[in-house]
């Protein structure tokens, strides 16, 4: 294992069917003024809103709401929320929803007491907060992003066709607590469920496809990937399978709470390509990743051949007998494609609304990172998008 690192993750997790009971105790640690943040209304339909509001009332809280946080939350919605939170005064931001709502809550947390423009400061200059950070807690309703136990926040500026991810270094941006009841995820439409499943899988890939040393993180990654495959196959057949849904929830958290990135560099180019697609089309995050993954991995396979061989054998049980390394690696990616088709994932960006005349914006919107097996050129990125069309 190479590299120097620090590992600290302060988020307290409450997991299981009775997890929400713990909201009482958590709320008692903060002042009266709560800003409740949620999305487009799913929590009102499935009853989670009523349960949370009842607990807030029981604890005597004074609550202001920011409703309607959209998937891929925008800077404009953030500005609206900053005004609400400032007027109310806020001791705790309680996010009830998926990654979009929790990411939004974190961006709000670092902006309420900040005099500068949050877009420029956090998403263009990538600065750390220089003001007080409002604590965030959450009740998770959709799995995939890992936002419940990390310091990432992704905000979109639609007019600029930019979708930018800031992973804050300051641990106080992470949720103080996350309430994780797998039953809550069962009302997700299938499209969102499988998009979240692929998001989990790809988070692991982004941290796995890098480096040449023997590294504990890669073994943890393989175990998580094997469980995502197993549990996802069960969950698509029976979305009410508690065991499968709870495994997926826990896999998602460990896939992106920085543990499996320790001691290694990381790739993250599928996310950079996918975020460019998201900025141009506003498509569902996990689907943008599934649509660009196979062209990208096929393209870099030769650069990271030993790892792709290991992936084929350890994750996809590819039989190596009589095959060259390239054949083994390619067979691994074929099995991955079969699994993606089995789930019903989107494999072409055209299906998400991307068109040939968006190619310039797609290429220009892709941040080029250097932690993986190949540093892409703009022409190569264009080729990958063409393959993904
Ligand atoms: O808005 P509502 O009505 O609540 O509906 C949501 C939304 O339409 C619905 N939903 C959520 N829970 C539900 C439910 N519907 C029925 N029953 C439930 N229990 O699902 C839709 C999608 O929700 P969203 O929060 O957008 O999905 P996700 O969790 O995938 O979050 C996506 C956002 O997270 C960012 C993405 O870029 C995207 O903006 N990411 C955040 C990361 C991080 N913080 O580390 C990393 C990821 O790679 C990702 O980039
Ligand atoms: Zn993701």
GROMACS .gro file of C-alpha atoms and ligand atoms in nm:
model
  440
    1UNK     CA    1   0.000   0.000   0.000
    2UNK     CA    2   0.148   0.333  -0.105
    3UNK     CA    3   0.081   0.691  -0.004
    4UNK     CA    4   0.028   0.886   0.316
    5UNK     CA    5  -0.323   0.948   0.431
    6UNK     CA    6  -0.554   1.059   0.709
    7UNK     CA    7  -0.889   0.896   0.763
    8UNK     CA    8  -1.160   1.062   0.966
    9UNK     CA    9  -1.531   1.031   0.908
   10UNK     CA   10  -1.743   1.200   1.173
   11UNK     CA   11  -2.091   1.112   1.040
   12UNK     CA   12  -2.300   0.908   1.283
   13UNK     CA   13  -2.518   0.653   1.106
   14UNK     CA   14  -2.847   0.507   1.228
   15UNK     CA   15  -2.938   0.208   1.013
   16UNK     CA   16  -3.243  -0.018   0.991
   17UNK     CA   17  -3.621  -0.023   1.010
   18UNK     CA   18  -3.632   0.170   1.340
   19UNK     CA   19  -3.365   0.424   1.248
   20UNK     CA   20  -3.598   0.727   1.247
   21UNK     CA   21  -3.657   0.692   1.623
   22UNK     CA   22  -3.305   0.829   1.667
   23UNK     CA   23  -3.405   1.163   1.517
   24UNK     CA   24  -3.549   1.259   1.858
   25UNK     CA   25  -3.212   1.229   2.030
   26UNK     CA   26  -3.022   1.398   1.750
   27UNK     CA   27  -3.258   1.698   1.739
   28UNK     CA   28  -3.206   1.753   2.111
   29UNK     CA   29  -2.840   1.837   2.040
   30UNK     CA   30  -2.927   2.147   1.833
   31UNK     CA   31  -3.117   2.474   1.880
   32UNK     CA   32  -3.480   2.541   1.795
   33UNK     CA   33  -3.444   2.676   1.443
   34UNK     CA   34  -3.457   2.402   1.182
   35UNK     CA   35  -3.455   2.437   0.804
   36UNK     CA   36  -3.620   2.130   0.655
   37UNK     CA   37  -3.503   2.063   0.297
   38UNK     CA   38  -3.671   1.819   0.060
   39UNK     CA   39  -3.737   1.746  -0.306
   40UNK     CA   40  -4.033   1.744  -0.540
   41UNK     CA   41  -4.283   1.571  -0.316
   42UNK     CA   42  -4.203   1.197  -0.301
   43UNK     CA   43  -4.174   1.222   0.078
   44UNK     CA   44  -4.527   1.359   0.101
   45UNK     CA   45  -4.665   1.067  -0.099
   46UNK     CA   46  -4.487   0.793   0.093
   47UNK     CA   47  -4.549   0.935   0.441
   48UNK     CA   48  -4.188   1.009   0.540
   49UNK     CA   49  -4.265   1.383   0.554
   50UNK     CA   50  -4.546   1.332   0.808
   51UNK     CA   51  -4.328   1.111   1.027
   52UNK     CA   52  -4.040   1.360   1.027
   53UNK     CA   53  -4.264   1.663   1.088
   54UNK     CA   54  -4.428   1.485   1.383
   55UNK     CA   55  -4.087   1.432   1.544
   56UNK     CA   56  -3.991   1.795   1.480
   57UNK     CA   57  -4.313   1.904   1.651
   58UNK     CA   58  -4.264   1.666   1.942
   59UNK     CA   59  -3.920   1.818   1.995
   60UNK     CA   60  -4.064   2.171   1.992
   61UNK     CA   61  -3.874   2.290   1.685
   62UNK     CA   62  -3.943   2.605   1.486
   63UNK     CA   63  -3.929   2.485   1.125
   64UNK     CA   64  -3.888   2.668   0.792
   65UNK     CA   65  -3.909   2.463   0.474
   66UNK     CA   66  -3.716   2.463   0.149
   67UNK     CA   67  -3.923   2.241  -0.078
   68UNK     CA   68  -3.877   2.148  -0.442
   69UNK     CA   69  -3.505   2.081  -0.452
   70UNK     CA   70  -3.475   1.929  -0.796
   71UNK     CA   71  -3.258   1.637  -0.910
   72UNK     CA   72  -2.925   1.798  -1.011
   73UNK     CA   73  -2.988   2.102  -0.786
   74UNK     CA   74  -2.916   2.441  -0.939
   75UNK     CA   75  -2.729   2.743  -0.816
   76UNK     CA   76  -3.051   2.944  -0.851
   77UNK     CA   77  -3.235   2.713  -0.613
   78UNK     CA   78  -2.940   2.742  -0.376
   79UNK     CA   79  -2.963   3.124  -0.378
   80UNK     CA   80  -3.335   3.102  -0.301
   81UNK     CA   81  -3.262   2.870  -0.008
   82UNK     CA   82  -2.989   3.094   0.133
   83UNK     CA   83  -3.245   3.376   0.168
   84UNK     CA   84  -3.494   3.147   0.344
   85UNK     CA   85  -3.231   3.011   0.584
   86UNK     CA   86  -3.093   3.358   0.664
   87UNK     CA   87  -3.439   3.501   0.738
   88UNK     CA   88  -3.530   3.206   0.959
   89UNK     CA   89  -3.198   3.185   1.140
   90UNK     CA   90  -3.080   2.826   1.138
   91UNK     CA   91  -2.934   2.590   1.395
   92UNK     CA   92  -2.965   2.271   1.190
   93UNK     CA   93  -3.040   2.191   0.827
   94UNK     CA   94  -3.239   1.867   0.806
   95UNK     CA   95  -3.230   1.715   0.457
   96UNK     CA   96  -3.489   1.450   0.375
   97UNK     CA   97  -3.426   1.292   0.036
   98UNK     CA   98  -3.160   1.157  -0.196
   99UNK     CA   99  -2.822   1.284  -0.305
  100UNK     CA  100  -2.961   1.600  -0.463
  101UNK     CA  101  -3.130   1.712  -0.142
  102UNK     CA  102  -2.832   1.624   0.079
  103UNK     CA  103  -2.580   1.785  -0.160
  104UNK     CA  104  -2.799   2.095  -0.164
  105UNK     CA  105  -2.810   2.100   0.217
  106UNK     CA  106  -2.429   2.093   0.231
  107UNK     CA  107  -2.398   2.377  -0.021
  108UNK     CA  108  -2.650   2.572   0.186
  109UNK     CA  109  -2.457   2.495   0.505
  110UNK     CA  110  -2.141   2.662   0.373
  111UNK     CA  111  -2.328   2.956   0.217
  112UNK     CA  112  -2.567   3.085   0.484
  113UNK     CA  113  -2.293   3.273   0.673
  114UNK     CA  114  -2.075   3.344   0.370
  115UNK     CA  115  -2.055   3.695   0.218
  116UNK     CA  116  -1.910   3.579  -0.113
  117UNK     CA  117  -2.091   3.434  -0.411
  118UNK     CA  118  -2.117   3.057  -0.345
  119UNK     CA  119  -2.086   2.955  -0.712
  120UNK     CA  120  -1.761   3.144  -0.764
  121UNK     CA  121  -1.615   3.054  -0.426
  122UNK     CA  122  -1.701   2.686  -0.399
  123UNK     CA  123  -1.763   2.561  -0.752
  124UNK     CA  124  -1.523   2.770  -0.960
  125UNK     CA  125  -1.237   2.855  -0.723
  126UNK     CA  126  -1.290   2.539  -0.512
  127UNK     CA  127  -1.218   2.727  -0.190
  128UNK     CA  128  -1.293   2.591   0.154
  129UNK     CA  129  -1.547   2.769   0.375
  130UNK     CA  130  -1.410   3.066   0.567
  131UNK     CA  131  -1.734   3.121   0.762
  132UNK     CA  132  -1.933   2.924   1.019
  133UNK     CA  133  -2.077   2.604   0.872
  134UNK     CA  134  -2.435   2.518   0.966
  135UNK     CA  135  -2.467   2.154   1.080
  136UNK     CA  136  -2.651   1.917   0.844
  137UNK     CA  137  -2.838   1.599   0.933
  138UNK     CA  138  -3.032   1.383   0.692
  139UNK     CA  139  -3.294   1.116   0.645
  140UNK     CA  140  -3.189   0.923   0.333
  141UNK     CA  141  -3.460   0.812   0.087
  142UNK     CA  142  -3.259   0.711  -0.221
  143UNK     CA  143  -2.929   0.525  -0.234
  144UNK     CA  144  -2.642   0.574  -0.472
  145UNK     CA  145  -2.446   0.892  -0.417
  146UNK     CA  146  -2.297   0.823  -0.073
  147UNK     CA  147  -2.376   1.187   0.010
  148UNK     CA  148  -2.501   1.066   0.350
  149UNK     CA  149  -2.143   1.007   0.467
  150UNK     CA  150  -1.922   1.229   0.258
  151UNK     CA  151  -1.836   1.594   0.201
  152UNK     CA  152  -1.933   1.607  -0.168
  153UNK     CA  153  -2.179   1.858  -0.308
  154UNK     CA  154  -2.270   1.878  -0.677
  155UNK     CA  155  -2.437   2.195  -0.805
  156UNK     CA  156  -2.546   2.274  -1.161
  157UNK     CA  157  -2.541   2.609  -1.341
  158UNK     CA  158  -2.780   2.526  -1.627
  159UNK     CA  159  -2.722   2.839  -1.839
  160UNK     CA  160  -2.345   2.780  -1.832
  161UNK     CA  161  -2.393   2.406  -1.898
  162UNK     CA  162  -2.174   2.330  -1.599
  163UNK     CA  163  -2.230   2.068  -1.332
  164UNK     CA  164  -1.956   2.084  -1.071
  165UNK     CA  165  -1.864   1.860  -0.780
  166UNK     CA  166  -1.685   2.007  -0.480
  167UNK     CA  167  -1.560   1.754  -0.229
  168UNK     CA  168  -1.493   1.972   0.073
  169UNK     CA  169  -1.181   1.903   0.277
  170UNK     CA  170  -1.348   2.038   0.590
  171UNK     CA  171  -1.510   1.746   0.774
  172UNK     CA  172  -1.772   1.972   0.927
  173UNK     CA  173  -1.944   1.984   0.587
  174UNK     CA  174  -2.026   1.612   0.623
  175UNK     CA  175  -2.365   1.529   0.770
  176UNK     CA  176  -2.347   1.512   1.151
  177UNK     CA  177  -2.590   1.222   1.136
  178UNK     CA  178  -2.768   1.016   0.870
  179UNK     CA  179  -3.081   0.812   0.922
  180UNK     CA  180  -3.089   0.514   0.690
  181UNK     CA  181  -3.399   0.298   0.670
  182UNK     CA  182  -3.383   0.068   0.364
  183UNK     CA  183  -3.765   0.048   0.361
  184UNK     CA  184  -3.773   0.416   0.260
  185UNK     CA  185  -3.603   0.331  -0.070
  186UNK     CA  186  -3.875   0.086  -0.172
  187UNK     CA  187  -4.104   0.353  -0.318
  188UNK     CA  188  -3.837   0.458  -0.569
  189UNK     CA  189  -3.937   0.409  -0.932
  190UNK     CA  190  -3.734   0.131  -1.098
  191UNK     CA  191  -3.550   0.384  -1.319
  192UNK     CA  192  -3.418   0.569  -1.012
  193UNK     CA  193  -3.338   0.247  -0.828
  194UNK     CA  194  -3.120   0.108  -1.107
  195UNK     CA  195  -2.959   0.447  -1.173
  196UNK     CA  196  -2.861   0.454  -0.805
  197UNK     CA  197  -2.728   0.098  -0.826
  198UNK     CA  198  -2.504   0.188  -1.117
  199UNK     CA  199  -2.390   0.502  -0.936
  200UNK     CA  200  -2.272   0.283  -0.646
  201UNK     CA  201  -2.095   0.042  -0.879
  202UNK     CA  202  -1.923   0.319  -1.067
  203UNK     CA  203  -1.807   0.497  -0.752
  204UNK     CA  204  -1.623   0.179  -0.668
  205UNK     CA  205  -1.478   0.151  -1.022
  206UNK     CA  206  -1.356   0.510  -1.011
  207UNK     CA  207  -1.145   0.425  -0.707
  208UNK     CA  208  -1.044   0.078  -0.826
  209UNK     CA  209  -0.912   0.154  -1.176
  210UNK     CA  210  -0.592   0.326  -1.069
  211UNK     CA  211  -0.253   0.233  -0.927
  212UNK     CA  212  -0.035  -0.075  -0.960
  213UNK     CA  213   0.048  -0.161  -0.598
  214UNK     CA  214  -0.109  -0.430  -0.382
  215UNK     CA  215  -0.363  -0.228  -0.186
  216UNK     CA  216  -0.618  -0.313   0.085
  217UNK     CA  217  -0.860  -0.067  -0.076
  218UNK     CA  218  -0.882  -0.275  -0.395
  219UNK     CA  219  -0.981  -0.589  -0.202
  220UNK     CA  220  -1.251  -0.395  -0.019
  221UNK     CA  221  -1.368  -0.259  -0.354
  222UNK     CA  222  -1.396  -0.609  -0.503
  223UNK     CA  223  -1.606  -0.729  -0.210
  224UNK     CA  224  -1.840  -0.432  -0.244
  225UNK     CA  225  -1.872  -0.478  -0.621
  226UNK     CA  226  -1.959  -0.846  -0.579
  227UNK     CA  227  -2.234  -0.757  -0.335
  228UNK     CA  228  -2.373  -0.477  -0.555
  229UNK     CA  229  -2.403  -0.728  -0.842
  230UNK     CA  230  -2.564  -0.994  -0.623
  231UNK     CA  231  -2.805  -0.760  -0.442
  232UNK     CA  232  -2.899  -0.566  -0.757
  233UNK     CA  233  -3.000  -0.885  -0.935
  234UNK     CA  234  -3.234  -0.965  -0.646
  235UNK     CA  235  -3.367  -0.609  -0.613
  236UNK     CA  236  -3.471  -0.580  -0.979
  237UNK     CA  237  -3.666  -0.903  -0.952
  238UNK     CA  238  -3.823  -0.807  -0.619
  239UNK     CA  239  -3.785  -0.440  -0.519
  240UNK     CA  240  -3.936  -0.523  -0.178
  241UNK     CA  241  -3.652  -0.766  -0.093
  242UNK     CA  242  -3.536  -0.604   0.232
  243UNK     CA  243  -3.208  -0.795   0.245
  244UNK     CA  244  -3.113  -0.682  -0.106
  245UNK     CA  245  -3.222  -0.321  -0.050
  246UNK     CA  246  -3.041  -0.298   0.283
  247UNK     CA  247  -2.722  -0.438   0.134
  248UNK     CA  248  -2.741  -0.185  -0.149
  249UNK     CA  249  -2.789   0.096   0.100
  250UNK     CA  250  -2.485  -0.005   0.301
  251UNK     CA  251  -2.276  -0.073  -0.012
  252UNK     CA  252  -2.354   0.279  -0.135
  253UNK     CA  253  -2.233   0.438   0.185
  254UNK     CA  254  -1.903   0.249   0.189
  255UNK     CA  255  -1.853   0.298  -0.182
  256UNK     CA  256  -1.811   0.671  -0.134
  257UNK     CA  257  -1.722   0.763   0.221
  258UNK     CA  258  -1.353   0.780   0.118
  259UNK     CA  259  -1.251   0.449   0.283
  260UNK     CA  260  -1.175   0.262  -0.040
  261UNK     CA  261  -0.982   0.556  -0.181
  262UNK     CA  262  -0.725   0.544   0.094
  263UNK     CA  263  -0.365   0.491  -0.008
  264UNK     CA  264  -0.430   0.530  -0.380
  265UNK     CA  265  -0.489   0.771  -0.662
  266UNK     CA  266  -0.835   0.778  -0.820
  267UNK     CA  267  -0.971   0.795  -1.173
  268UNK     CA  268  -1.317   0.969  -1.170
  269UNK     CA  269  -1.321   1.021  -1.548
  270UNK     CA  270  -1.653   0.839  -1.593
  271UNK     CA  271  -1.803   1.095  -1.356
  272UNK     CA  272  -1.639   1.382  -1.545
  273UNK     CA  273  -1.782   1.254  -1.875
  274UNK     CA  274  -2.118   1.182  -1.713
  275UNK     CA  275  -2.137   1.523  -1.547
  276UNK     CA  276  -2.084   1.690  -1.886
  277UNK     CA  277  -2.378   1.485  -2.018
  278UNK     CA  278  -2.582   1.584  -1.713
  279UNK     CA  279  -2.504   1.954  -1.761
  280UNK     CA  280  -2.621   1.940  -2.126
  281UNK     CA  281  -2.927   1.717  -2.079
  282UNK     CA  282  -3.025   1.729  -1.709
  283UNK     CA  283  -3.041   1.348  -1.726
  284UNK     CA  284  -3.041   1.123  -1.417
  285UNK     CA  285  -2.688   1.103  -1.274
  286UNK     CA  286  -2.650   0.723  -1.266
  287UNK     CA  287  -2.773   0.691  -1.624
  288UNK     CA  288  -2.520   0.944  -1.750
  289UNK     CA  289  -2.252   0.721  -1.598
  290UNK     CA  290  -2.389   0.397  -1.740
  291UNK     CA  291  -2.411   0.550  -2.088
  292UNK     CA  292  -2.044   0.653  -2.104
  293UNK     CA  293  -1.881   0.373  -1.902
  294UNK     CA  294  -1.830   0.095  -2.156
  295UNK     CA  295  -1.680   0.316  -2.429
  296UNK     CA  296  -1.449   0.474  -2.170
  297UNK     CA  297  -1.335   0.148  -2.011
  298UNK     CA  298  -1.280  -0.017  -2.347
  299UNK     CA  299  -1.071   0.283  -2.445
  300UNK     CA  300  -0.841   0.274  -2.140
  301UNK     CA  301  -0.835  -0.106  -2.098
  302UNK     CA  302  -0.490  -0.152  -2.254
  303UNK     CA  303  -0.342   0.122  -2.033
  304UNK     CA  304  -0.452  -0.053  -1.715
  305UNK     CA  305  -0.454  -0.410  -1.842
  306UNK     CA  306  -0.345  -0.592  -1.521
  307UNK     CA  307  -0.625  -0.426  -1.322
  308UNK     CA  308  -0.884  -0.502  -1.591
  309UNK     CA  309  -0.771  -0.868  -1.587
  310UNK     CA  310  -0.803  -0.874  -1.209
  311UNK     CA  311  -1.150  -0.711  -1.235
  312UNK     CA  312  -1.262  -0.978  -1.483
  313UNK     CA  313  -1.144  -1.263  -1.260
  314UNK     CA  314  -1.224  -1.133  -0.911
  315UNK     CA  315  -1.551  -0.951  -0.981
  316UNK     CA  316  -1.696  -1.130  -1.285
  317UNK     CA  317  -1.552  -1.483  -1.235
  318UNK     CA  318  -1.407  -1.491  -1.586
  319UNK     CA  319  -1.224  -1.816  -1.652
  320UNK     CA  320  -0.866  -1.734  -1.758
  321UNK     CA  321  -0.786  -2.073  -1.915
  322UNK     CA  322  -0.625  -2.045  -2.258
  323UNK     CA  323  -0.704  -1.677  -2.295
  324UNK     CA  324  -0.468  -1.384  -2.341
  325UNK     CA  325  -0.480  -1.101  -2.089
  326UNK     CA  326  -0.662  -0.881  -2.336
  327UNK     CA  327  -0.924  -1.148  -2.395
  328UNK     CA  328  -0.977  -1.194  -2.021
  329UNK     CA  329  -1.011  -0.818  -1.964
  330UNK     CA  330  -1.252  -0.780  -2.257
  331UNK     CA  331  -1.460  -1.073  -2.129
  332UNK     CA  332  -1.490  -0.896  -1.793
  333UNK     CA  333  -1.629  -0.586  -1.961
  334UNK     CA  334  -1.869  -0.803  -2.165
  335UNK     CA  335  -2.003  -0.958  -1.843
  336UNK     CA  336  -2.042  -0.612  -1.699
  337UNK     CA  337  -2.239  -0.510  -2.009
  338UNK     CA  338  -2.466  -0.815  -1.973
  339UNK     CA  339  -2.535  -0.721  -1.611
  340UNK     CA  340  -2.608  -0.361  -1.710
  341UNK     CA  341  -2.854  -0.482  -1.973
  342UNK     CA  342  -3.013  -0.718  -1.724
  343UNK     CA  343  -3.083  -0.422  -1.492
  344UNK     CA  344  -3.214  -0.210  -1.778
  345UNK     CA  345  -2.952   0.067  -1.763
  346UNK     CA  346  -2.913   0.326  -2.039
  347UNK     CA  347  -2.612   0.248  -2.260
  348UNK     CA  348  -2.629   0.538  -2.508
  349UNK     CA  349  -2.625   0.911  -2.439
  350UNK     CA  350  -2.869   0.973  -2.725
  351UNK     CA  351  -3.135   0.806  -2.512
  352UNK     CA  352  -3.069   1.077  -2.251
  353UNK     CA  353  -3.123   1.358  -2.502
  354UNK     CA  354  -2.762   1.415  -2.618
  355UNK     CA  355  -2.719   1.501  -2.987
  356UNK     CA  356  -2.423   1.534  -3.224
  357UNK     CA  357  -2.446   1.913  -3.212
  358UNK     CA  358  -2.381   1.903  -2.837
  359UNK     CA  359  -2.037   1.745  -2.888
  360UNK     CA  360  -1.845   2.071  -2.841
  361UNK     CA  361  -2.027   2.147  -2.515
  362UNK     CA  362  -1.980   1.789  -2.397
  363UNK     CA  363  -1.606   1.797  -2.464
  364UNK     CA  364  -1.560   2.145  -2.316
  365UNK     CA  365  -1.768   2.053  -2.011
  366UNK     CA  366  -1.550   1.751  -1.929
  367UNK     CA  367  -1.287   1.820  -1.668
  368UNK     CA  368  -0.970   1.619  -1.745
  369UNK     CA  369  -0.825   1.443  -1.441
  370UNK     CA  370  -0.492   1.261  -1.417
  371UNK     CA  371  -0.540   0.997  -1.145
  372UNK     CA  372  -0.640   0.702  -1.364
  373UNK     CA  373  -0.460   0.487  -1.621
  374UNK     CA  374  -0.464   0.743  -1.901
  375UNK     CA  375  -0.484   1.121  -1.922
  376UNK     CA  376  -0.735   1.180  -2.201
  377UNK     CA  377  -0.692   1.442  -2.471
  378UNK     CA  378  -0.988   1.648  -2.591
  379UNK     CA  379  -0.990   1.450  -2.918
  380UNK     CA  380  -1.006   1.123  -2.725
  381UNK     CA  381  -1.294   1.259  -2.516
  382UNK     CA  382  -1.477   1.349  -2.837
  383UNK     CA  383  -1.420   0.993  -2.966
  384UNK     CA  384  -1.554   0.842  -2.643
  385UNK     CA  385  -1.868   1.059  -2.660
  386UNK     CA  386  -1.914   0.957  -3.026
  387UNK     CA  387  -1.888   0.590  -2.926
  388UNK     CA  388  -2.135   0.653  -2.644
  389UNK     CA  389  -2.391   0.818  -2.877
  390LIG     O1  390  -3.765   1.505  -0.557
  390LIG     P1  391  -3.845   1.391  -0.509
  390LIG     O2  392  -3.992   1.407  -0.532
  390LIG     O3  393  -3.814   1.352  -0.368
  390LIG     O4  394  -3.808   1.265  -0.604
  390LIG     C1  395  -3.677   1.214  -0.613
  390LIG     C2  396  -3.608   1.249  -0.743
  390LIG     O5  397  -3.700   1.275  -0.844
  390LIG     C3  398  -3.688   1.063  -0.622
  390LIG     N1  399  -3.688   0.997  -0.492
  390LIG     C4  400  -3.595   1.003  -0.396
  390LIG     N2  401  -3.628   0.920  -0.295
  390LIG     C5  402  -3.746   0.862  -0.329
  390LIG     C6  403  -3.786   0.911  -0.454
  390LIG     N3  404  -3.900   0.872  -0.516
  390LIG     C7  405  -3.977   0.783  -0.453
  390LIG     N4  406  -3.944   0.729  -0.332
  390LIG     C8  407  -3.830   0.766  -0.267
  390LIG     N5  408  -3.796   0.709  -0.151
  390LIG     O6  409  -3.572   1.022  -0.692
  390LIG     C9  410  -3.534   1.123  -0.783
  390LIG    C10  411  -3.385   1.137  -0.781
  390LIG     O7  412  -3.339   1.185  -0.657
  390LIG     P2  413  -3.192   1.246  -0.645
  390LIG     O8  414  -3.173   1.290  -0.506
  390LIG     O9  415  -3.171   1.345  -0.755
  390LIG    O10  416  -3.102   1.119  -0.680
  390LIG     P3  417  -2.956   1.081  -0.633
  390LIG    O11  418  -2.956   1.033  -0.494
  390LIG    O12  419  -2.903   0.993  -0.737
  390LIG    O13  420  -2.875   1.221  -0.636
  390LIG    C11  421  -2.824   1.271  -0.756
  390LIG    C12  422  -2.739   1.395  -0.732
  390LIG    O14  423  -2.627   1.365  -0.649
  390LIG    C13  424  -2.506   1.403  -0.716
  390LIG    C14  425  -2.545   1.387  -0.861
  390LIG    O15  426  -2.457   1.453  -0.948
  390LIG    C15  427  -2.683   1.446  -0.864
  390LIG    O16  428  -2.679   1.586  -0.868
  390LIG     N6  429  -2.393   1.323  -0.666
  390LIG    C16  430  -2.346   1.347  -0.543
  390LIG    C17  431  -2.233   1.285  -0.494
  390LIG    C18  432  -2.178   1.311  -0.360
  390LIG     N7  433  -2.240   1.393  -0.279
  390LIG    O17  434  -2.075   1.256  -0.325
  390LIG    C19  435  -2.156   1.191  -0.575
  390LIG    C20  436  -2.231   1.137  -0.691
  390LIG    O18  437  -2.138   1.088  -0.784
  390LIG    C21  438  -2.320   1.238  -0.758
  390LIG    O19  439  -2.247   1.319  -0.848
  391LIG    ZN1  440  -2.190   0.926  -0.882
   0.00000   0.00000   0.00000
